[in-house]
Short mmCIF file of C-alpha atoms in Angstrom, two decimals:
data_model
loop_
_atom_site.label_atom_id
_atom_site.label_comp_id
_atom_site.label_asym_id
_atom_site.label_seq_id
_atom_site.Cartn_x
_atom_site.Cartn_y
_atom_site.Cartn_z
CA MET A 1 0.00 0.00 0.00
CA THR A 2 1.58 3.28 -1.13
CA LEU A 3 1.61 6.51 0.83
CA THR A 4 -0.19 8.28 -2.01
CA TRP A 5 -3.04 5.78 -1.91
CA ALA A 6 -3.37 6.06 1.88
CA ARG A 7 -3.40 9.84 1.71
CA ALA A 8 -6.04 9.86 -1.03
CA ALA A 9 -8.25 7.44 0.89
CA CYS A 10 -8.01 9.28 4.23
CA SER A 11 -8.72 12.66 2.61
CA HIS A 12 -12.13 11.47 1.38
CA PRO A 13 -14.94 13.24 3.30
CA ALA A 14 -16.49 9.88 4.19
CA LEU A 15 -13.39 9.04 6.25
CA SER A 16 -12.13 12.42 7.44
CA GLY A 17 -15.55 13.96 8.16
CA VAL A 18 -14.61 17.26 6.48
CA SER A 19 -14.65 18.41 2.88
CA ARG A 20 -11.38 18.75 0.99
CA ALA A 21 -11.78 22.53 0.97
CA HIS A 22 -12.26 22.51 4.75
CA PHE A 23 -9.21 20.26 5.10
CA GLY A 24 -7.14 22.75 3.12
CA GLU A 25 -8.20 25.54 5.46
CA LEU A 26 -7.28 23.44 8.51
CA LEU A 27 -3.91 22.61 6.99
CA GLU A 28 -3.13 26.26 6.33
CA GLU A 29 -4.25 27.27 9.83
CA LEU A 30 -2.59 24.55 11.92
CA ALA A 31 0.66 23.84 10.06
CA PRO A 32 2.52 26.94 11.39
CA LYS A 33 1.29 26.25 14.95
CA TRP A 34 2.42 22.63 14.80
CA GLU A 35 5.82 23.62 13.43
CA ALA A 36 6.26 26.19 16.21
CA PHE A 37 5.21 23.60 18.81
CA ARG A 38 7.66 21.06 17.40
CA GLU A 39 10.56 23.50 17.33
CA SER A 40 9.82 24.54 20.89
CA ALA A 41 9.80 20.90 22.05
CA LEU A 42 13.09 20.19 20.26
CA ARG A 43 14.71 23.29 21.71
CA GLU A 44 13.68 22.28 25.21
CA ARG A 45 14.94 18.75 24.69
CA ARG A 46 18.42 19.75 23.50
CA GLY A 47 18.67 22.72 25.88
CA GLY A 48 19.47 25.41 23.32
CA ASP A 49 19.46 26.41 19.65
CA ARG A 50 19.84 23.86 16.91
CA ARG A 51 23.39 22.96 15.88
CA ARG A 52 22.67 21.94 12.32
CA ALA A 53 20.87 23.62 9.47
CA ALA A 54 17.14 23.17 9.03
CA GLY A 55 16.34 19.94 7.19
CA ALA A 56 19.30 17.99 8.51
CA GLY A 57 18.86 14.77 10.43
CA PRO A 58 16.39 11.89 9.96
CA LYS A 59 13.24 12.60 7.98
CA GLN A 60 9.80 12.21 9.51
CA ARG A 61 7.76 9.27 8.31
CA LEU A 62 4.55 11.29 8.73
CA VAL A 63 4.52 14.87 7.48
CA PHE A 64 1.97 17.25 8.98
CA THR A 65 -0.55 16.62 6.18
CA ASP A 66 -0.66 12.94 7.08
CA ARG A 67 -0.70 13.68 10.80
CA LEU A 68 -3.77 15.85 10.36
CA LEU A 69 -5.45 13.20 8.20
CA VAL A 70 -4.95 10.33 10.66
CA THR A 71 -6.25 12.54 13.48
CA LEU A 72 -9.39 13.45 11.55
CA VAL A 73 -10.05 9.83 10.59
CA HIS A 74 -9.56 8.72 14.18
CA LEU A 75 -11.95 11.43 15.45
CA ARG A 76 -14.54 10.68 12.78
CA LEU A 77 -14.62 6.88 12.84
CA GLY A 78 -12.74 5.96 16.01
CA LEU A 79 -10.34 3.69 14.10
CA PRO A 80 -7.64 2.14 16.32
CA HIS A 81 -4.15 3.62 16.15
CA ALA A 82 -2.79 0.26 15.04
CA ALA A 83 -5.09 0.18 12.00
CA LEU A 84 -4.04 3.66 10.93
CA ALA A 85 -0.40 2.74 11.45
CA GLN A 86 -0.84 -0.28 9.19
CA LEU A 87 -2.45 1.94 6.56
CA TYR A 88 0.56 4.30 6.49
CA GLY A 89 3.21 1.68 7.09
CA VAL A 90 4.53 3.19 10.34
CA ASP A 91 4.68 2.11 13.97
CA ARG A 92 1.62 2.51 16.17
CA SER A 93 3.48 4.87 18.53
CA THR A 94 4.07 7.24 15.62
CA VAL A 95 0.33 7.52 14.97
CA SER A 96 -0.44 7.86 18.69
CA GLY A 97 2.01 10.75 19.04
CA ALA A 98 0.63 12.45 15.93
CA ILE A 99 -2.95 12.22 17.20
CA ARG A 100 -1.99 13.64 20.60
CA GLU A 101 -0.25 16.62 19.01
CA VAL A 102 -2.88 17.50 16.40
CA ARG A 103 -5.86 16.87 18.68
CA ARG A 104 -4.48 19.46 21.10
CA LEU A 105 -4.27 22.00 18.27
CA LEU A 106 -7.81 21.24 17.10
CA ALA A 107 -9.19 21.59 20.64
CA ALA A 108 -7.58 25.02 21.06
CA ARG A 109 -9.20 26.47 17.91
CA GLY A 110 -12.50 27.44 19.53
CA PHE A 111 -15.87 27.70 17.78
CA ALA A 112 -16.71 29.44 14.54
CA VAL A 113 -19.20 32.33 14.52
CA PRO A 114 -21.84 32.58 11.76
CA ASP A 115 -21.32 35.51 9.38
CA ARG A 116 -18.07 36.47 11.18
CA PRO A 117 -15.12 34.85 9.35
CA GLY A 118 -12.01 34.72 11.48
CA LEU A 119 -13.84 35.28 14.78
CA ARG A 120 -13.89 32.30 17.16
CA LEU A 121 -15.40 31.78 20.62
CA ARG A 122 -13.22 30.00 23.18
CA THR A 123 -14.83 30.69 26.56
CA LEU A 124 -18.27 31.23 28.08
CA GLU A 125 -17.40 34.91 28.46
CA ASP A 126 -16.80 35.14 24.70
CA LEU A 127 -20.11 33.39 24.00
CA PHE A 128 -22.28 35.63 26.18
CA THR A 129 -20.48 38.78 25.03
CA TYR A 130 -21.15 37.80 21.42
CA ALA A 131 -24.81 36.98 22.14
CA ASP A 132 -25.23 40.30 23.97
CA ALA A 133 -23.66 42.33 21.16
CA GLU A 134 -25.45 40.57 18.29
CA GLY A 135 -28.81 40.01 19.98
CA VAL A 136 -28.60 36.22 19.59
CA GLU A 137 -31.10 34.16 21.58
CA LEU A 138 -29.29 31.11 22.90
CA ARG A 139 -30.50 27.53 23.15
CA ILE A 140 -28.96 25.46 25.96
CA ASP A 141 -29.06 21.70 26.39
CA GLY A 142 -26.98 18.93 27.93
CA THR A 143 -25.98 15.62 26.40
CA GLU A 144 -24.39 12.42 27.72
CA VAL A 145 -21.75 10.10 26.30
CA GLN A 146 -21.12 6.63 27.71
CA VAL A 147 -17.57 6.05 28.97
CA ARG A 148 -15.68 3.13 30.45
CA ARG A 149 -16.43 2.11 34.00
CA PRO A 150 -13.62 3.10 36.40
CA CYS A 151 -11.63 0.38 38.12
CA ALA A 152 -12.99 -1.04 41.38
CA GLY A 153 -11.84 0.83 44.44
CA ARG A 154 -10.93 3.97 42.51
CA PRO A 155 -11.93 7.21 44.29
CA GLY A 156 -14.90 8.99 42.74
CA ARG A 157 -16.14 5.89 40.94
CA ARG A 158 -19.80 6.65 41.57
CA ALA A 159 -19.49 10.21 40.25
CA PHE A 160 -19.84 8.99 36.66
CA VAL A 161 -23.00 6.91 37.17
CA SER A 162 -25.85 8.74 35.45
CA GLY A 163 -29.21 8.59 37.17
CA LYS A 164 -30.93 8.89 33.80
CA LYS A 165 -28.90 6.47 31.68
CA LYS A 166 -27.98 4.06 34.51
CA GLN A 167 -24.52 3.94 32.94
CA ASN A 168 -21.12 5.55 33.39
CA THR A 169 -21.32 8.76 31.38
CA ILE A 170 -19.76 12.17 30.91
CA LYS A 171 -22.07 15.14 30.38
CA THR A 172 -21.46 18.26 28.30
CA THR A 173 -23.48 21.43 27.76
CA THR A 174 -24.12 22.71 24.24
CA PHE A 175 -25.11 26.23 23.18
CA SER A 176 -26.59 27.01 19.77
CA ASP A 177 -28.44 29.84 18.05
CA GLY A 178 -31.97 29.74 16.66
CA GLN A 179 -30.86 27.81 13.57
CA GLY A 180 -29.10 25.03 15.46
CA ARG A 181 -25.61 26.28 14.65
CA THR A 182 -23.16 25.24 17.38
CA LEU A 183 -21.71 28.26 19.17
CA PHE A 184 -20.11 26.55 22.17
CA SER A 185 -19.91 23.04 23.57
CA GLY A 186 -17.58 21.52 26.08
CA ILE A 187 -18.50 22.20 29.70
CA VAL A 188 -17.50 18.70 30.79
CA ARG A 189 -18.74 17.18 34.05
CA PRO A 190 -19.32 13.68 35.51
CA GLY A 191 -22.55 11.96 34.55
CA ARG A 192 -23.92 12.08 38.10
CA MET A 193 -24.03 15.91 38.16
CA HIS A 194 -27.41 17.46 37.31
CA ASP A 195 -27.78 20.06 34.56
CA GLN A 196 -28.94 22.67 37.04
CA THR A 197 -25.89 22.12 39.25
CA ALA A 198 -23.59 22.48 36.26
CA ALA A 199 -25.30 25.73 35.25
CA ARG A 200 -24.31 27.22 38.59
CA THR A 201 -20.88 25.70 39.10
CA GLU A 202 -19.64 26.34 35.56
CA GLY A 203 -20.65 30.01 35.52
CA ILE A 204 -23.74 30.03 33.28
CA ALA A 205 -25.87 31.71 35.94
CA GLU A 206 -23.14 34.28 36.57
CA GLN A 207 -22.93 35.11 32.85
CA LEU A 208 -26.71 35.60 32.69
CA ARG A 209 -26.41 37.95 35.65
CA GLN A 210 -23.67 39.96 33.92
CA HIS A 211 -25.55 40.12 30.59
CA PRO A 212 -29.20 40.90 31.47
CA THR A 213 -30.24 41.31 27.82
CA VAL A 214 -29.20 37.79 26.77
CA LYS A 215 -32.10 35.34 26.52
CA ALA A 216 -32.09 31.56 26.32
CA ASP A 217 -34.47 28.63 25.81
CA VAL A 218 -33.91 25.55 27.98
CA ASP A 219 -35.59 22.25 28.84
CA GLU A 220 -37.04 21.03 32.13
CA GLY A 221 -33.59 20.21 33.50
CA TYR A 222 -32.85 23.93 33.87
CA ARG A 223 -36.09 24.79 35.69
CA GLY A 224 -34.19 26.41 38.57
CA LEU A 225 -32.32 28.65 36.14
CA ALA A 226 -35.63 29.78 34.63
CA ASN A 227 -37.04 30.50 38.10
CA GLU A 228 -33.99 32.63 38.97
CA PHE A 229 -33.98 34.55 35.65
CA PRO A 230 -37.64 34.58 34.52
CA ALA A 231 -37.09 37.49 32.13
CA GLN A 232 -34.14 35.83 30.39
CA VAL A 233 -34.59 32.06 30.50
CA SER A 234 -37.60 30.31 29.00
CA ALA A 235 -38.43 26.81 30.27
CA PRO A 236 -41.42 24.57 29.44
CA PRO A 237 -44.61 25.75 31.21
CA LYS A 238 -45.69 23.87 34.30
CA LYS A 239 -48.48 21.35 33.83
CA PRO A 240 -51.81 22.43 35.36
CA LYS A 241 -53.52 20.32 37.98
CA ASP A 242 -55.74 17.44 36.93
CA ASP A 243 -58.89 19.21 38.10
CA ALA A 244 -58.04 22.41 36.18
CA PRO A 245 -60.43 23.52 33.40
CA LEU A 246 -60.03 21.85 30.03
CA GLY A 247 -59.04 25.17 28.45
CA GLU A 248 -55.99 25.45 30.71
CA HIS A 249 -54.81 22.01 29.60
CA HIS A 250 -55.18 22.97 25.92
CA ALA A 251 -53.33 26.25 26.53
CA TRP A 252 -50.56 24.39 28.38
CA ARG A 253 -50.10 21.93 25.48
CA GLU A 254 -49.91 24.77 22.96
CA GLN A 255 -47.39 26.74 25.03
CA ARG A 256 -45.29 23.62 25.53
CA ARG A 257 -45.36 22.86 21.81
CA ARG A 258 -44.22 26.37 20.91
CA GLN A 259 -41.43 26.35 23.48
CA SER A 260 -40.28 22.94 22.28
CA SER A 261 -40.30 24.10 18.65
CA ALA A 262 -38.07 27.03 19.55
CA ARG A 263 -35.67 24.84 21.55
CA ILE A 264 -35.49 21.73 19.36
CA CYS A 265 -32.68 23.18 17.21
CA VAL A 266 -30.13 22.63 20.00
CA GLU A 267 -31.09 18.95 19.97
CA HIS A 268 -30.16 18.93 16.29
CA ALA A 269 -26.82 20.52 17.19
CA ASN A 270 -26.18 17.69 19.65
CA ALA A 271 -27.15 15.18 16.97
CA GLU A 272 -24.46 16.61 14.68
CA LEU A 273 -21.87 15.97 17.38
CA LYS A 274 -23.09 12.40 17.82
CA GLN A 275 -22.33 11.65 14.16
CA TRP A 276 -18.67 11.40 15.19
CA ARG A 277 -17.90 7.98 16.61
CA PRO A 278 -16.03 8.96 19.83
CA LEU A 279 -19.04 11.01 20.96
CA GLN A 280 -21.37 8.06 20.59
CA ARG A 281 -19.46 5.87 23.03
CA PHE A 282 -16.06 7.01 24.22
CA THR A 283 -13.64 4.11 24.71
CA GLY A 284 -10.49 6.10 25.45
CA GLN A 285 -9.17 7.44 28.73
CA ARG A 286 -11.65 9.76 30.43
CA GLU A 287 -8.90 12.33 30.96
CA THR A 288 -8.73 12.91 27.19
CA TYR A 289 -12.48 13.22 26.64
CA ALA A 290 -12.64 17.00 27.13
CA GLU A 291 -9.93 17.57 24.53
CA THR A 292 -11.57 15.15 22.10
CA HIS A 293 -14.96 16.79 22.54
CA LEU A 294 -13.57 20.28 21.95
CA ALA A 295 -11.72 19.15 18.83
CA ILE A 296 -14.83 17.56 17.31
CA ALA A 297 -17.19 20.37 18.34
CA GLY A 298 -14.88 22.95 16.78
CA LEU A 299 -14.94 21.06 13.47
CA VAL A 300 -18.74 20.77 13.60
CA SER A 301 -19.06 24.50 14.29
CA ASP A 302 -16.96 25.23 11.18
CA ARG A 303 -19.52 23.43 9.05
CA SER A 304 -22.61 24.80 10.78
CA ALA A 305 -21.32 28.39 10.67
CA ARG A 306 -21.38 28.23 6.86
CA ARG A 307 -25.16 27.92 6.80
CA ALA A 308 -26.79 31.08 5.57
CA THR A 309 -28.59 33.10 8.21
CA ARG A 310 -32.37 33.03 7.81
CA HIS A 311 -33.91 36.43 8.38
CA LYS A 312 -37.50 36.78 9.50
CA THR A 313 -39.80 38.17 6.86
CA SER A 314 -41.17 41.61 7.55
CA THR A 315 -44.90 42.25 7.75
CA GLU A 316 -44.53 45.98 7.11
CA LEU A 317 -46.50 47.24 4.09
CA VAL A 318 -44.33 48.86 1.42
CA LEU A 319 -45.60 50.78 -1.59
CA ALA A 320 -44.80 49.02 -4.84
CA ARG A 321 -44.66 52.36 -6.69
CA GLN A 322 -44.90 55.99 -5.88
CA ILE A 323 -48.33 57.54 -6.32
CA VAL A 324 -48.35 61.04 -7.77
CA CYS A 325 -51.28 63.14 -6.65
#
């Protein structure tokens, strides 16, 4: 199997998860950062400047183009490192090192912003500042990914047992706009922690307090957040009592349907993330999940940010032609 054939196969969107144009943009963006990171590591290892001219010494079996490709294929399909090493004719440790390096660069990219090329959101502060400045109404929802069960006797073993899934999971919180375009995702917490607890411990409530004009739609799991910020956070309406008039029940169903229709787009954003194999069931070390999630979510946001913004149609009457009296 030749290197050219392996490179052509891995660059196909069905394997890499990104288009060839998107791959070219990633290559142009990350290659200088990887080269700077590599030179810094080499300088630290030898304890000073290089003693030979650039290009001297043994050649790398995997150039950065191939390192980026094997990382994307691993993130998209979850292929084992050994299989990718066999494909490129290198040792498994070479592929493992390449994935560790490039995954770190992908995770540090942040999230793309619709209609703002070059602008990326990296923190919750960036997200809420952007939503406040642009008047974006956020959609917030949590999602769970099954992970391996910790070893017996390990401290904190029960922290990952989800009360909903009855499995060992890791939860993340996703933020999207009204079109389901991912704006931020990656507040990682153990599966046992409730969504409402995460909203307070991770700073979501504090950001809502600092940006009083930002509004958000949430599900029933964030009921406490809606009670604390009734003017900003919209949660599903409470169900009326059984002996309430029939009209109240009909009104409650209609309000719930409308709120669900406005919030369902963030569920679609989570579904886009779940198309990548590691976020369906994560089989790696739990310590690397946060980095993996950020790397994948950043790539998904690149694709979703390219969707054209849908503007609401105006109901204002406009004269088709001027009338001369």
